[in-house]
Structure formats: structure tokens, C-alpha cells
Coordinates of C-alpha atoms and ligand atoms in Angstrom, one line a residue:
Chain A
X170 CA 20.8 -3.7 19.4
X171 CA 22.8 -6.7 20.5
X172 CA 21.1 -8.8 17.9
X173 CA 22.1 -6.3 15.3
X174 CA 25.7 -6.3 16.3
X175 CA 25.9 -10.0 16.1
X176 CA 24.4 -10.0 12.7
X177 CA 26.9 -7.4 11.5
X178 CA 29.6 -9.4 13.1
X179 CA 28.7 -12.6 11.3
X180 CA 28.2 -10.8 8.1
X181 CA 31.7 -9.4 8.3
X182 CA 33.1 -12.8 9.1
X183 CA 31.2 -14.2 6.0
X184 CA 32.6 -11.4 3.9
X185 CA 36.1 -12.1 5.0
X186 CA 35.8 -15.8 4.2
X187 CA 34.3 -15.0 0.8
X188 CA 37.3 -12.7 0.0
X189 CA 39.9 -15.3 1.1
X190 CA 38.3 -17.9 -1.1
X191 CA 38.1 -15.5 -4.0
X192 CA 41.7 -14.5 -3.6
X193 CA 42.9 -18.1 -3.5
X194 CA 41.0 -19.0 -6.6
X195 CA 42.2 -16.0 -8.5
X196 CA 45.8 -16.8 -7.4
X197 CA 45.5 -20.4 -8.6
X198 CA 44.0 -19.2 -11.9
X199 CA 46.7 -16.6 -12.3
X200 CA 49.5 -19.1 -11.5
X201 CA 48.4 -21.9 -13.9
X202 CA 46.5 -20.2 -16.7
X203 CA 47.9 -19.8 -20.2
X204 CA 47.9 -16.0 -20.2
X205 CA 49.0 -15.6 -23.7
X206 CA 45.9 -17.4 -25.0
X207 CA 43.5 -15.9 -22.6
X208 CA 44.8 -12.5 -23.5
X209 CA 44.4 -12.9 -27.2
X210 CA 41.1 -14.6 -27.0
X211 CA 39.2 -12.7 -24.3
X212 CA 41.0 -9.4 -23.9
X213 CA 42.1 -8.6 -27.4
X214 CA 42.1 -4.8 -27.6
X215 CA 42.1 -4.8 -31.4
X216 CA 39.0 -7.0 -31.5
X217 CA 37.3 -4.8 -28.9
X218 CA 38.1 -1.7 -30.9
X219 CA 36.5 -3.2 -34.0
X220 CA 33.1 -3.4 -32.1
X221 CA 33.0 0.4 -31.6
X222 CA 31.1 2.6 -32.3
X223 CA 28.3 0.1 -33.1
X224 CA 28.6 -1.5 -29.7
X225 CA 27.2 1.6 -28.2
X226 CA 25.2 3.2 -30.9
X227 CA 23.4 0.0 -31.9
X228 CA 23.7 -2.9 -29.5
X229 CA 23.7 -1.2 -26.1
X230 CA 21.1 1.3 -27.2
X231 CA 18.8 -1.5 -28.5
X232 CA 19.2 -3.5 -25.3
X233 CA 18.2 -0.4 -23.3
X234 CA 15.3 0.5 -25.6
X235 CA 13.9 -3.1 -25.5
X236 CA 14.3 -3.2 -21.7
X237 CA 12.7 0.1 -21.0
X238 CA 9.9 -0.5 -23.5
X239 CA 9.1 -4.0 -22.1
X240 CA 9.3 -2.7 -18.6
X241 CA 6.9 0.1 -19.2
X242 CA 4.3 -2.0 -21.1
X243 CA 4.9 -4.8 -18.6
X244 CA 4.2 -2.5 -15.7
X245 CA 0.9 -1.4 -17.2
X246 CA -0.1 -5.0 -17.8
X247 CA 1.0 -5.9 -14.3
X248 CA -0.9 -3.1 -12.7
X249 CA -4.1 -4.1 -14.5
X250 CA -3.6 -7.8 -13.5
X251 CA -2.9 -6.9 -9.9
X252 CA -6.0 -4.7 -9.6
X253 CA -8.0 -7.4 -11.2
X254 CA -6.6 -10.0 -8.8
X255 CA -7.7 -7.7 -5.9
X256 CA -11.1 -6.9 -7.3
X257 CA -14.5 -8.2 -6.1
X258 CA -15.4 -9.5 -9.5
X259 CA -14.6 -13.2 -9.7
X260 CA -14.1 -13.5 -13.5
X261 CA -11.5 -10.7 -13.4
X262 CA -9.7 -12.5 -10.5
X263 CA -9.8 -15.8 -12.4
X264 CA -8.4 -14.2 -15.6
X265 CA -5.6 -12.4 -13.8
X266 CA -4.7 -15.6 -11.9
X267 CA -4.6 -17.6 -15.1
X268 CA -2.5 -15.0 -16.9
X269 CA 0.1 -14.9 -14.1
X270 CA 0.3 -18.6 -13.7
X271 CA 0.6 -19.2 -17.5
X272 CA 3.3 -16.7 -18.3
X273 CA 5.3 -17.2 -15.2
X274 CA 5.2 -21.0 -15.8
X275 CA 6.4 -20.8 -19.4
X276 CA 10.0 -20.1 -20.3
X277 CA 10.2 -16.6 -21.8
X278 CA 11.8 -18.2 -24.9
X279 CA 8.7 -20.3 -25.5
X280 CA 6.4 -17.3 -25.1
X281 CA 8.5 -15.3 -27.6
X282 CA 8.5 -18.0 -30.2
X283 CA 4.7 -18.7 -29.8
X284 CA 4.0 -15.0 -30.2
X285 CA 6.3 -14.3 -33.1
X286 CA 5.7 -17.5 -35.2
X287 CA 2.5 -19.0 -33.7
X288 CA 0.2 -16.0 -34.0
X289 CA 0.8 -15.3 -37.7
X290 CA 0.2 -19.0 -38.4
X291 CA -2.8 -19.3 -36.2
X292 CA -4.4 -16.0 -37.2
X293 CA -3.4 -15.2 -40.8
X294 CA -3.7 -11.5 -41.3
X295 CA -3.1 -10.6 -37.7
X296 CA 0.2 -8.6 -37.4
X297 CA 1.9 -7.4 -34.3
X298 CA 2.8 -3.8 -35.0
X299 CA 6.5 -3.1 -35.2
X300 CA 7.5 -6.3 -37.0
X301 CA 10.0 -8.6 -35.3
X302 CA 11.0 -5.9 -32.8
X303 CA 7.4 -5.3 -32.0
X304 CA 6.8 -9.0 -31.4
X305 CA 9.8 -9.3 -29.2
X306 CA 8.9 -6.3 -27.1
X307 CA 5.3 -7.6 -26.8
X308 CA 6.5 -11.0 -25.7
X309 CA 8.8 -9.6 -23.1
X310 CA 6.2 -7.2 -21.9
X311 CA 3.7 -10.1 -21.4
X312 CA 6.3 -12.1 -19.5
X313 CA 7.4 -9.1 -17.4
X314 CA 3.8 -8.3 -16.7
X315 CA 3.2 -11.7 -15.2
X316 CA 6.1 -11.4 -12.8
X317 CA 5.5 -7.8 -11.9
X318 CA 1.8 -8.4 -11.3
X319 CA 2.7 -10.5 -8.2
X320 CA 5.2 -7.9 -7.0
X321 CA 2.5 -5.1 -7.3
X322 CA -0.2 -7.2 -5.7
X323 CA 2.2 -8.0 -2.8
X324 CA 3.0 -4.3 -2.5
X325 CA -0.7 -3.3 -2.4
X326 CA -1.5 -6.0 0.1
X327 CA 1.3 -4.8 2.4
X328 CA -0.3 -1.4 2.9
X329 CA -2.3 -1.6 6.1
X330 CA -6.1 -2.1 5.8
X331 CA -6.6 1.0 8.0
X332 CA -5.4 3.2 5.1
X333 CA -8.2 2.1 2.8
X334 CA -10.7 2.5 5.7
X335 CA -9.5 6.0 6.7
X336 CA -9.8 7.2 3.1
X337 CA -13.1 5.6 2.5
X338 CA -14.5 7.1 5.7
X339 CA -13.5 10.5 4.4
X340 CA -15.8 9.9 1.4
X341 CA -13.1 9.0 -1.1
X342 CA -14.1 6.3 -3.7
X343 CA -12.3 3.0 -4.0
X344 CA -10.6 4.2 -7.2
X345 CA -9.5 7.5 -5.7
X346 CA -8.1 5.7 -2.6
X347 CA -6.2 3.3 -4.8
X348 CA -4.7 6.0 -6.9
X349 CA -3.7 8.5 -4.3
X350 CA -3.3 6.6 -1.0
X351 CA -2.7 2.9 -1.6
X352 CA -0.6 2.7 -4.8
X353 CA 1.9 5.4 -3.8
X354 CA 2.6 3.6 -0.6
X355 CA 2.7 0.2 -2.3
X356 CA 5.2 1.6 -4.8
X357 CA 7.7 2.3 -2.1
X358 CA 7.5 -1.3 -0.9
X359 CA 7.8 -2.4 -4.5
X360 CA 10.9 -0.5 -5.5
X361 CA 13.5 -3.2 -4.6
X362 CA 11.6 -6.1 -6.2
X363 CA 10.9 -4.0 -9.3
X364 CA 14.5 -3.1 -9.7
X365 CA 15.2 -6.8 -9.6
X366 CA 12.6 -7.4 -12.4
X367 CA 14.3 -4.6 -14.4
X368 CA 17.7 -6.2 -14.1
X369 CA 16.3 -9.6 -15.0
X370 CA 14.6 -8.0 -18.0
X371 CA 17.8 -6.5 -19.2
X372 CA 19.2 -10.0 -19.4
X373 CA 16.0 -11.4 -20.9
X374 CA 16.4 -9.1 -23.9
X375 CA 19.2 -11.4 -25.1
X376 CA 16.4 -13.9 -26.0
X377 CA 15.1 -11.6 -28.7
X378 CA 17.4 -13.2 -31.2
X379 CA 15.0 -16.1 -31.6
X380 CA 12.5 -14.0 -33.4
X381 CA 15.1 -12.8 -35.9
X382 CA 17.0 -9.6 -36.2
X383 CA 18.6 -7.3 -38.7
X384 CA 22.0 -5.6 -38.2
X385 CA 20.2 -2.5 -37.0
X386 CA 17.9 -4.3 -34.5
X387 CA 20.6 -6.4 -32.8
X388 CA 21.0 -6.2 -29.0
X389 CA 24.2 -6.8 -27.1
X390 CA 24.3 -10.6 -27.1
X391 CA 23.3 -11.1 -30.7
X392 CA 25.8 -8.4 -31.6
X393 CA 28.6 -10.2 -29.8
X394 CA 27.7 -13.6 -31.2
X395 CA 27.9 -12.2 -34.7
X396 CA 31.3 -10.8 -34.0
X397 CA 32.5 -14.0 -32.4
X398 CA 31.5 -16.2 -35.3
X399 CA 32.9 -13.7 -37.8
X400 CA 36.2 -13.2 -36.1
X401 CA 36.6 -16.5 -34.2
X402 CA 37.5 -14.7 -31.1
X403 CA 35.8 -14.5 -27.7
X404 CA 36.7 -10.9 -26.8
X405 CA 33.2 -9.6 -27.6
X406 CA 31.9 -11.6 -24.7
X407 CA 34.2 -9.9 -22.3
X408 CA 33.2 -6.5 -23.8
X409 CA 29.5 -7.0 -23.5
X410 CA 29.9 -8.4 -20.0
X411 CA 31.5 -5.1 -19.0
X412 CA 28.7 -3.2 -20.8
X413 CA 26.0 -5.1 -18.9
X414 CA 27.7 -4.3 -15.6
X415 CA 28.0 -0.7 -16.6
X416 CA 24.2 -0.6 -17.0
X417 CA 23.2 -2.7 -14.0
X418 CA 25.6 -1.5 -11.3
X419 CA 24.8 2.2 -11.4
X420 CA 21.1 1.3 -11.6
X421 CA 21.1 -0.7 -8.4
X422 CA 23.1 2.1 -6.8
X423 CA 20.6 4.7 -8.0
X424 CA 17.7 2.8 -6.7
X425 CA 19.3 2.4 -3.3
X426 CA 19.7 6.1 -3.1
X427 CA 16.1 6.6 -4.2
X428 CA 14.9 4.2 -1.5
X429 CA 16.8 6.2 1.2
X430 CA 15.2 9.4 0.0
X431 CA 11.7 8.0 -0.1
X432 CA 12.2 6.4 3.3
X433 CA 12.2 9.8 4.9
X434 CA 8.4 10.1 4.7
X435 CA 7.9 6.9 6.7
Chain B
X551 CA -39.1 15.0 18.5
X552 CA -36.9 15.7 15.5
X553 CA -35.3 13.1 13.3
X554 CA -32.4 11.4 15.2
X555 CA -28.9 12.0 13.7
X556 CA -28.2 8.3 13.9
X557 CA -30.8 5.6 14.2
X558 CA -29.9 1.9 14.2
X559 CA -32.7 -0.6 13.7
X560 CA -32.4 -4.3 14.6
X561 CA -28.9 -4.6 13.4
X562 CA -27.4 -8.1 12.9
X563 CA -23.9 -8.8 11.8
X564 CA -22.4 -12.2 11.1
X565 CA -18.7 -12.9 10.3
X566 CA -19.2 -16.2 8.6
X567 CA -20.9 -18.4 11.3
X568 CA -20.1 -16.0 14.1
X569 CA -23.0 -13.7 15.1
X570 CA -21.3 -10.5 16.4
X571 CA -24.3 -8.2 16.6
X572 CA -27.5 -9.9 17.6
X573 CA -30.2 -7.3 17.0
X574 CA -29.0 -3.9 18.1
X575 CA -31.3 -0.9 18.1
X576 CA -30.5 2.6 19.3
X577 CA -30.6 6.2 18.3
X578 CA -28.6 9.3 18.9
X579 CA -30.1 12.8 18.8
X580 CA -28.4 15.7 17.2
X581 CA -25.8 17.2 19.5
X582 CA -25.9 14.2 21.8
X583 CA -22.7 12.5 23.0
X584 CA -23.1 8.7 23.5
X585 CA -20.3 6.6 24.8
X586 CA -20.3 2.8 24.1
X587 CA -18.6 0.7 26.7
X588 CA -18.3 -3.0 27.2
X589 CA -15.9 -5.9 27.4
X590 CA -13.5 -6.8 24.6
X591 CA -15.2 -8.7 21.8
X592 CA -18.6 -7.5 22.7
X593 CA -19.1 -6.0 19.2
X594 CA -18.5 -2.3 19.9
X595 CA -16.2 -1.6 17.0
X596 CA -18.4 -3.7 14.7
X597 CA -21.4 -1.6 15.7
X598 CA -19.5 1.7 15.1
X599 CA -18.2 0.5 11.8
X600 CA -21.7 -0.4 10.7
X601 CA -22.8 3.2 11.2
X602 CA -20.7 4.4 8.2
X603 CA -20.9 1.1 6.5
X604 CA -17.2 0.3 6.7
X605 CA -18.7 -3.0 7.8
X606 CA -21.8 -4.2 5.8
X607 CA -24.6 -5.2 8.2
X608 CA -26.1 -8.7 7.6
X609 CA -29.6 -7.3 8.3
X610 CA -31.2 -4.3 9.8
X611 CA -31.0 -0.6 9.0
X612 CA -28.8 2.4 9.7
X613 CA -30.5 5.7 9.2
X614 CA -28.5 8.9 9.1
X615 CA -30.6 12.0 9.5
X616 CA -33.6 9.8 8.4
X617 CA -31.9 8.4 5.3
X618 CA -31.4 4.6 5.2
X619 CA -27.8 4.2 4.1
X620 CA -28.1 0.5 3.7
X621 CA -30.2 1.2 0.6
X622 CA -27.8 0.6 -2.3
X623 CA -29.3 3.6 -4.1
X624 CA -27.8 6.0 -1.6
X625 CA -24.6 7.8 -2.5
X626 CA -22.4 6.3 0.2
X627 CA -19.3 8.4 -0.5
X628 CA -21.4 11.6 -0.2
X629 CA -22.9 10.2 3.0
X630 CA -19.5 9.4 4.5
X631 CA -18.4 13.0 4.2
X632 CA -21.1 13.8 6.7
X633 CA -19.9 11.2 9.2
X634 CA -16.4 11.7 10.6
X635 CA -14.5 8.7 11.8
X636 CA -11.5 8.5 14.1
X637 CA -9.6 5.2 14.6
X638 CA -7.6 3.7 17.4
X639 CA -4.5 3.5 15.2
X640 CA -4.9 7.1 13.8
X641 CA -4.5 5.8 10.2
X642 CA -2.9 9.0 8.9
X643 CA -1.5 8.7 5.4
X644 CA 2.2 8.3 6.1
X645 CA 3.4 9.3 2.6
X646 CA 1.7 12.7 2.8
X647 CA 2.5 15.8 5.0
X648 CA 0.0 16.6 7.7
X649 CA -1.4 19.4 5.6
X650 CA -1.8 17.2 2.6
X651 CA -3.5 14.6 4.8
X652 CA -6.1 17.2 5.5
X653 CA -6.6 18.6 2.0
X654 CA -6.6 15.5 -0.2
X655 CA -10.2 14.4 0.5
X656 CA -11.4 18.0 0.4
X657 CA -10.1 18.3 -3.1
X658 CA -11.0 14.9 -4.4
X659 CA -14.4 14.5 -2.8
X660 CA -15.7 18.0 -2.1
X661 CA -13.9 19.5 -5.2
X662 CA -12.6 22.4 -3.2
X663 CA -9.8 24.4 -4.8
X664 CA -6.4 23.8 -3.2
X665 CA -6.2 27.3 -1.7
X666 CA -9.5 27.0 0.1
X667 CA -8.8 23.5 1.3
X668 CA -5.5 24.6 2.8
X669 CA -7.2 27.5 4.6
X670 CA -9.7 25.2 6.1
X671 CA -7.0 22.7 7.0
X672 CA -5.0 25.3 8.8
X673 CA -8.1 26.4 10.7
X674 CA -8.8 22.9 11.8
X675 CA -5.1 22.2 12.8
X676 CA -5.3 25.4 14.8
X677 CA -8.4 24.2 16.5
X678 CA -6.8 20.9 17.6
X679 CA -3.5 22.7 18.5
X680 CA -1.1 21.1 16.0
X681 CA -0.8 23.9 13.4
X682 CA 3.0 23.9 13.9
X683 CA 3.2 20.4 12.4
X684 CA 1.4 21.2 9.2
X685 CA 4.5 20.7 7.0
X686 CA 5.8 17.6 8.8
X687 CA 5.2 14.0 7.9
X688 CA 3.0 12.1 10.4
X689 CA 5.9 10.0 11.5
X690 CA 7.5 13.1 13.0
X691 CA 4.5 13.7 15.3
X692 CA 3.8 12.1 18.7
X693 CA 0.9 9.8 19.0
X694 CA -1.2 12.4 20.7
X695 CA -0.5 14.9 17.9
X696 CA -1.2 12.2 15.2
X697 CA -4.6 11.5 16.7
X698 CA -5.4 15.2 16.9
X699 CA -4.4 15.5 13.2
X700 CA -6.7 12.6 12.5
X701 CA -9.6 14.4 14.2
X702 CA -8.8 17.6 12.3
X703 CA -8.7 15.6 9.0
X704 CA -12.3 14.5 9.7
X705 CA -13.4 17.9 10.7
X706 CA -12.2 19.3 7.3
X707 CA -15.1 17.5 5.6
X708 CA -17.6 19.4 7.7
X709 CA -19.2 16.4 9.3
X710 CA -22.5 16.6 11.2
X711 CA -21.5 13.7 13.5
X712 CA -18.3 11.9 14.5
X713 CA -17.5 8.3 15.3
X714 CA -14.6 7.5 17.6
X715 CA -13.3 3.9 18.1
X716 CA -11.1 3.9 21.2
X717 CA -9.3 7.0 20.1
X718 CA -6.9 7.0 23.1
X719 CA -6.2 3.3 23.5
X720 CA -3.0 3.3 21.4
X721 CA -1.6 6.3 23.3
X722 CA 1.0 6.6 26.1
X723 CA -0.9 7.6 29.2
X724 CA 0.6 11.0 29.3
X725 CA -0.7 11.8 25.8
X726 CA -4.3 10.7 26.5
X727 CA -5.4 14.0 28.0
X728 CA -4.6 16.2 25.0
X729 CA -6.8 14.1 22.8
X730 CA -9.7 13.9 25.3
X731 CA -9.5 17.7 25.7
X732 CA -10.0 18.1 21.9
X733 CA -13.0 15.7 22.1
X734 CA -14.4 17.6 25.1
X735 CA -14.3 20.8 23.2
X736 CA -16.0 19.2 20.2
X737 CA -18.8 18.0 22.5
X738 CA -19.1 21.5 23.9
X739 CA -19.5 22.9 20.4
X740 CA -22.5 20.7 19.9
X741 CA -21.0 17.9 17.7
X742 CA -23.0 14.7 17.7
X743 CA -20.6 12.0 18.9
X744 CA -20.6 8.2 19.2
X745 CA -17.6 7.2 21.2
X746 CA -16.4 3.7 21.9
X747 CA -14.0 4.1 24.9
X748 CA -12.5 2.6 28.0
X749 CA -12.0 6.0 29.5
X750 CA -14.7 5.9 32.2
X751 CA -13.8 9.3 33.4
X752 CA -14.4 10.8 30.0
X753 CA -17.7 8.9 29.7
X754 CA -18.9 10.1 33.1
X755 CA -18.0 13.8 32.4
X756 CA -18.9 14.2 28.8
X757 CA -21.5 11.6 27.7
X758 CA -25.2 12.5 27.7
X759 CA -25.8 8.8 27.6
X760 CA -23.8 5.6 28.1
X761 CA -24.6 2.3 26.2
X762 CA -23.2 -0.9 27.8
X763 CA -22.8 -3.7 25.3
X764 CA -22.0 -7.4 26.0
X765 CA -22.2 -10.4 23.7
X766 CA -23.5 -8.5 20.7
X767 CA -26.5 -6.9 22.4
X768 CA -27.1 -3.7 24.4
X769 CA -27.5 -4.8 27.9
X770 CA -28.1 -1.4 29.5
X771 CA -28.3 2.2 28.6
X772 CA -29.0 5.5 30.3
X773 CA -27.4 8.6 31.8
X774 CA -23.7 8.0 32.9
X775 CA -24.4 8.4 36.6
X776 CA -26.9 5.5 36.3
X777 CA -25.1 3.1 34.0
X778 CA -21.6 3.8 35.3
X779 CA -22.4 4.4 39.0
X780 CA -25.5 2.3 39.7
X781 CA -25.8 -0.3 37.0
X782 CA -29.0 -2.3 37.1
X783 CA -27.6 -5.5 35.6
X784 CA -25.1 -7.9 37.1
X785 CA -23.1 -8.0 33.8
X786 CA -22.5 -4.3 33.9
X787 CA -21.5 -4.3 37.5
X788 CA -19.0 -7.0 36.9
X789 CA -17.5 -5.1 33.9
X790 CA -17.2 -1.9 35.9
X791 CA -15.5 -3.7 38.8
X792 CA -13.0 -5.1 36.3
X793 CA -12.3 -1.7 34.7
X794 CA -11.8 -0.1 38.1
X795 CA -9.3 -2.7 39.2
X796 CA -7.0 -1.7 36.3
Ligands
ATP1057 N1 -13.4 -8.8 10.1 C1 -13.7 -9.7 11.0 N2 -13.7 -11.0 10.6 C2 -14.1 -12.0 11.5 N3 -14.4 -11.7 12.8 C3 -14.3 -10.5 13.2 C4 -14.0 -9.4 12.3 N4 -14.0 -8.2 13.0 C5 -14.4 -8.6 14.3 N5 -14.6 -9.9 14.4 C6 -15.0 -10.6 15.6 O1 -16.2 -10.0 16.1 C7 -16.2 -9.9 17.5 C8 -16.4 -8.5 18.0 O2 -15.4 -7.7 17.5 P1 -15.3 -6.2 17.8 O3 -14.0 -5.7 17.3 O4 -16.5 -5.5 17.3 O5 -15.3 -6.1 19.4 P2 -15.0 -4.9 20.4 O6 -16.1 -4.8 21.3 O7 -14.6 -3.7 19.6 O8 -13.7 -5.4 21.2 P3 -12.4 -4.6 21.6 O9 -12.8 -3.9 22.9 O10 -11.4 -5.6 21.8 O11 -12.0 -3.6 20.5 C9 -14.9 -10.5 18.0 O12 -15.1 -11.8 18.4 C10 -14.0 -10.4 16.8 O13 -13.1 -11.5 16.8
MG1058 MG1 -12.9 -2.5 19.2

């Protein structure tokens, strides 16, 4: 208890210092900045208005679709890799390990380019379904799968060994035990790190531009870049920054609530 | 004599280089209660866990009702439903309610319909005296209640025999009695039981036979009032003195 109070105390002190520093910097910026130019370049309401409604109906929507799709496919890949990593079959373990190390080690950008341009060159006739968008989602799923595989494996290993033993001694098979005893418990442990992966993935969708895009398949960053080069104005950056926060902040809040609710069973 | 419920034949178990069981043979008749006692590290848990193959013996045989379950052709999952197991740490499933803890294996393994599984579960909870906790999560139950739920969970599978690994060692002293009472009533009802325990009182009252293990072998076995009162070996005498001092 005493330890807890001390931690809360020092946290509060840290927070106070952080606020003071922030206020000082903001005050300096406010005092010396050229507000006229900042306003017209970054906070230009006319420019912002030009981005609507496509900002939401195309760009934000695409960002979300790419993220959710890559997250779902990535999760399935990750679950397979994690289960292979934990299996008793050495070749499966080796494959999963190689997969994770390879795609965690490469920059996501490189994976995307290799997939979108390398595969059609290396294997003429092989086409990734869904064209450029398909290639981009496949690439992101592969990368996300590598990261999440480790998260899932960690979650599964954090479930006490006695859980597997109790279920097996009741006659449940290894698969049944995994599906209804181990993975549901592992999932609770995994929620915070998986949220993290999701937020990272939202930002990684901005890499999709390298595989090429059409006006209809642009996500937020590409959309803003096109506007900026057309209009020679930086306001789109500010606008999409706000949109990103509007997506990520409620998400992290929602997950915290979910965690609290799931925590009750513990 | 009829086929023993459990027969262990020349069991050896290595963990890497370490030989934990050095040729253990014993058998337990149907309806018999056998307590296994001995110092820490003597291999009691390992022996018990070999009986339902949670631990794979390095060599030797385990016969359940005459069937050698170390034979890979045996359906082990099916076999395990006939052997209940109760752990020191209870090992209830924390994400499921007490009732669900009791029904999940009935549904998945025995393929009982939900309705029937719940009826049986309530019956077993009644029997161990925690029916009022059916809709709680295990975390909301005391240690004694959790262990009784764990016993009920095993009973739901209709086992012919039960293995207990120090079922009261993780409990506060005032909660030990309620779990031992349940085990006593099981013994009275004729359940075949193999119990690793440090509860000498329980062993004296309930066991038909006591097995004293040390260093991976059975040093002495016989009726409780011989092994626990008048042990023949020096090792058993020393162990009993140590337990009594505590
Ligand atoms: N999974 C394992 N891997 C390696 N060594 C093990 C393993 N399980 C048990 N051992 C070792 O085997 C020996 C016997 O362990 P066991 O748990 O069977 O003893 P025990 O008689 O049940 O002791 P206790 O009364 O402390 O529970 C110990 O030396 C222990 O360290
Ligand atoms: Mg033990």
C-alpha cells in the first residue's frame, strides 16, 4: 500500500513537471511564432473544407478498411504461427520462427514492395487477388502476423500450466483445451498488446502508397499528400492528424473499458 | 482376486539425467483408499501424475482396470475420464463460472447435452456443499470452496477412481477440514482413491493402506497403524518424527 502511494506520488510529480514544460514551450511558440503564416498554411479553413466529403467517404474509410482487414488476416496468420511455435513438431516450430524473425526484421515498406513488384516478376502469371489493394493488404497482414504471433505466443505461455493439466485430466483433447480453456484466457492477457498492434497498423497503412493507388483507393496520408502538392498548402496534414487521433483515442479508451469488464472474471 | 483398479509395474521416470522414480511397483484394488506419504522431492507427485499419464513414464507400465495405458494405441482421453484428478492448486478455469467449469468437459468429451450436464453438475455441487456458488466465478470462492468445486468437476465425469495431489496443502488451516470431509464421504461411498498427503490424521483414519516413499522408491507399505504408528524402517521413523514436530 505504502509502495503504491509512493508510486502515485512520484507519478503525479512527473505529470506536473511534464505539464509545466509543455506550457512553457507552448508559451514560447505562441509568443514568437508568425501566426499569420501558420494560420494560412496549417489551419486554413477553406483548404480543410475542400477535403470534405472525400476525406471521410474515401480516405478515412480506406484507412479503416485496410487496417481492419490486415488486422483480421494478420491475426489468423499470427494464431497459426503461435500454435506452430508451441507445437511438438520441430519443422513447424522452425517454420514459425523463421517467419516471425524474417518479417519482423524487414521494414514493412520492403515487404510491401517485394510482394507487389517482386512476385509478379519472379512468378509471371501469379496474381495476388484484389490488385494493388489486395497486394497491400496481403503485405500488411504478413507483417502484422509476424508481430502478433509473438504477442499471442506470450499470452498463451502466460496461462498457468495447471490449466492445461486440469483440462487434459478431464479427458479434453489438446485442441479442445487450447480452444476453450487456454486461448480465451490468453486473449485477456493479449488485449493491451493487441490494441497496440492495431494502432501501429493504422499508421502502417500510410505505407500503402508505394504499391500505387487510384483516387478511389487512397488512404489518409496519400490523400493529404495529393492535396498538399495540388494546393501548395499544409492544412491537409493538420486535418488528417486530427482524423487519426479521432480514430485512435476512442479506440484505446474502448479497450480500457473492455479490459475492466473482462477483468471481473479473474 | 479381481483385476486391480490401478496397477503400476516397475515404473522408472527420468527428468533429463535425474532419476525421480527408480522402479516403483504397486497396485490398488477397487474401492481401496491408499495414501502416499514421504518427504518433499521423493517423487510422490511424479508417481501420481504417471497414473493418468500427465507425466510420461520413461519405462514400466500403468494398468488401469487391466488395460496398459502406456500403450500408444489406447484412447488416452477416454481413459482419463475414468480417472479423476485433484490438484494442490485447484486449477479451476478462472474465466468460466463454477457451473461452466463442471459442464464444459461433460459436453466436449462425453457429448452430453447442456441440460443433462447442468443437472449432473448441480447434483455434484450439492454433494460437495457448494451449490450456492454455481453462478459465481471461481475467484469469488474461498480456497476450500474452490477445492470442493474441483472435486465436483472431476466427479461429473463419472470416474471409477480419483487421484489427489496434496489437495489441502494450499489451504488455510481452518479450511482444510471441509475438503477432508468431502474426501472422507467419497471414501465411504466406495471410491477408489490414491491420495498424496501430509495430513497424517486423514491417512490414519481413512486409508486402507499407506505407502511411504523416499528417494524415488517405495520404502514401506502396509496398514496405517503399522506404517504410521510402528514403522519398520529407520527412514520412515525419521520422517514421521519430523512431521509430528510441525
Ligand atoms: N517437470 C520436471 N522437470 C524436472 N524435474 C522435475 C519435474 N517435476 C519434478 N521434478 C523433480 O523430481 C523430483 C521429485 O518431484 P515430485 O514433485 O514428484 O516430488 P514430491 O514427492 O511430490 O515432493 P513435494 O512433497 O515437494 O510435492 C524433485 O527433485 C523435482 O525437482
Ligand atoms: Mg508433490
